[in-house]
Amino acid sequence: RWDETGIDNTTISGGFKVSTSNGMITISASEDINIVTIYDSMGKIISQVEPKSTAYDHQSQNGIYIVEIKTNSQIFQTKVFVK
C-alpha cells in the first residue's frame, strides 16, 4: 500500500477506493459512479467522465491530482500522487 517515497497510494473511505500504480489512477465504489472529475495541482479539470459503473481507470502523467467522485448519494474527493 505504501510506495518507496513513503506516500500512501491508496485511499479508502465511505465505500470508495482510489489507488495509483504505474501511472494509472484506479477508482472503485460500492455504488454506481455518476461522474469522475480529475483536477491537476493547479485546479484545472484534466478529465471528466460519466462511467455509470462501479469502477473507472484513468491513465495519467506523473504528478499530484485531486480526484472527485460523484454518486447518487455522495461526493468524495481525495488527493493522489501518480508516478
Short mmCIF file of C-alpha atoms in Angstrom, two decimals:
data_model
loop_
_atom_site.label_atom_id
_atom_site.label_comp_id
_atom_site.label_asym_id
_atom_site.label_seq_id
_atom_site.Cartn_x
_atom_site.Cartn_y
_atom_site.Cartn_z
CA ARG A 1 0.00 0.00 0.00
CA TRP A 2 2.92 2.40 0.61
CA ASP A 3 5.28 3.22 -2.23
CA GLU A 4 9.03 3.76 -1.89
CA THR A 5 8.56 7.51 -1.32
CA GLY A 6 6.55 6.78 1.82
CA ILE A 7 3.35 8.13 0.28
CA ASP A 8 0.19 6.11 0.85
CA ASN A 9 -1.02 5.32 -2.67
CA THR A 10 -4.46 4.01 -1.67
CA THR A 11 -7.37 5.92 -0.15
CA ILE A 12 -10.37 4.02 1.20
CA SER A 13 -13.31 5.95 2.64
CA GLY A 14 -17.10 5.77 2.66
CA GLY A 15 -17.40 3.00 0.09
CA PHE A 16 -14.75 4.48 -2.23
CA LYS A 17 -11.29 3.18 -3.09
CA VAL A 18 -8.80 5.27 -5.07
CA SER A 19 -5.34 3.88 -5.79
CA THR A 20 -2.41 4.63 -8.07
CA SER A 21 0.08 2.34 -9.74
CA ASN A 22 2.31 2.69 -12.81
CA GLY A 23 0.72 5.95 -13.95
CA MET A 24 -2.83 4.65 -13.54
CA ILE A 25 -5.50 6.05 -11.21
CA THR A 26 -7.95 3.27 -10.31
CA ILE A 27 -11.29 4.13 -8.74
CA SER A 28 -13.94 1.83 -7.35
CA ALA A 29 -17.11 2.46 -5.38
CA SER A 30 -19.81 0.50 -3.62
CA GLU A 31 -22.43 2.09 -5.91
CA ASP A 32 -22.51 3.33 -9.50
CA ILE A 33 -20.26 6.32 -10.13
CA ASN A 34 -22.09 9.13 -11.94
CA ILE A 35 -19.18 11.50 -12.60
CA VAL A 36 -15.41 11.32 -12.07
CA THR A 37 -13.56 14.63 -12.30
CA ILE A 38 -9.76 14.74 -12.13
CA TYR A 39 -8.06 18.07 -11.47
CA ASP A 40 -4.36 18.88 -11.79
CA SER A 41 -2.45 20.55 -8.94
CA MET A 42 -3.48 24.00 -10.26
CA GLY A 43 -7.20 23.14 -10.12
CA LYS A 44 -7.66 22.72 -13.88
CA ILE A 45 -10.01 19.92 -14.96
CA ILE A 46 -7.99 17.39 -16.95
CA SER A 47 -10.67 14.72 -17.22
CA GLN A 48 -14.39 14.47 -16.59
CA VAL A 49 -16.27 11.29 -17.44
CA GLU A 50 -19.56 9.60 -16.64
CA PRO A 51 -18.64 5.93 -16.23
CA LYS A 52 -22.07 4.82 -14.89
CA SER A 53 -20.41 1.80 -13.30
CA THR A 54 -18.69 0.97 -10.01
CA ALA A 55 -15.14 1.21 -11.43
CA TYR A 56 -13.02 3.55 -13.56
CA ASP A 57 -9.35 3.65 -14.64
CA HIS A 58 -7.54 6.77 -15.84
CA GLN A 59 -4.01 6.88 -17.29
CA SER A 60 -2.12 9.95 -16.00
CA GLN A 61 1.29 11.53 -16.21
CA ASN A 62 3.38 11.89 -13.08
CA GLY A 63 2.02 14.50 -10.70
CA ILE A 64 -0.41 15.36 -7.95
CA TYR A 65 -4.13 15.23 -8.73
CA ILE A 66 -7.44 15.79 -6.98
CA VAL A 67 -9.99 13.09 -7.76
CA GLU A 68 -13.67 13.91 -7.25
CA ILE A 69 -16.23 11.11 -7.43
CA LYS A 70 -19.98 11.73 -7.50
CA THR A 71 -22.62 9.06 -6.97
CA ASN A 72 -26.36 9.44 -6.37
CA SER A 73 -25.78 9.68 -2.62
CA GLN A 74 -22.24 11.01 -2.09
CA ILE A 75 -19.46 13.29 -3.28
CA PHE A 76 -15.93 12.18 -2.40
CA GLN A 77 -12.62 13.99 -3.01
CA THR A 78 -9.07 12.84 -2.42
CA LYS A 79 -5.56 13.88 -3.41
CA VAL A 80 -3.44 11.30 -5.25
CA PHE A 81 0.21 11.16 -6.29
CA VAL A 82 0.92 9.49 -9.64
CA LYS A 83 4.45 8.45 -10.52
#
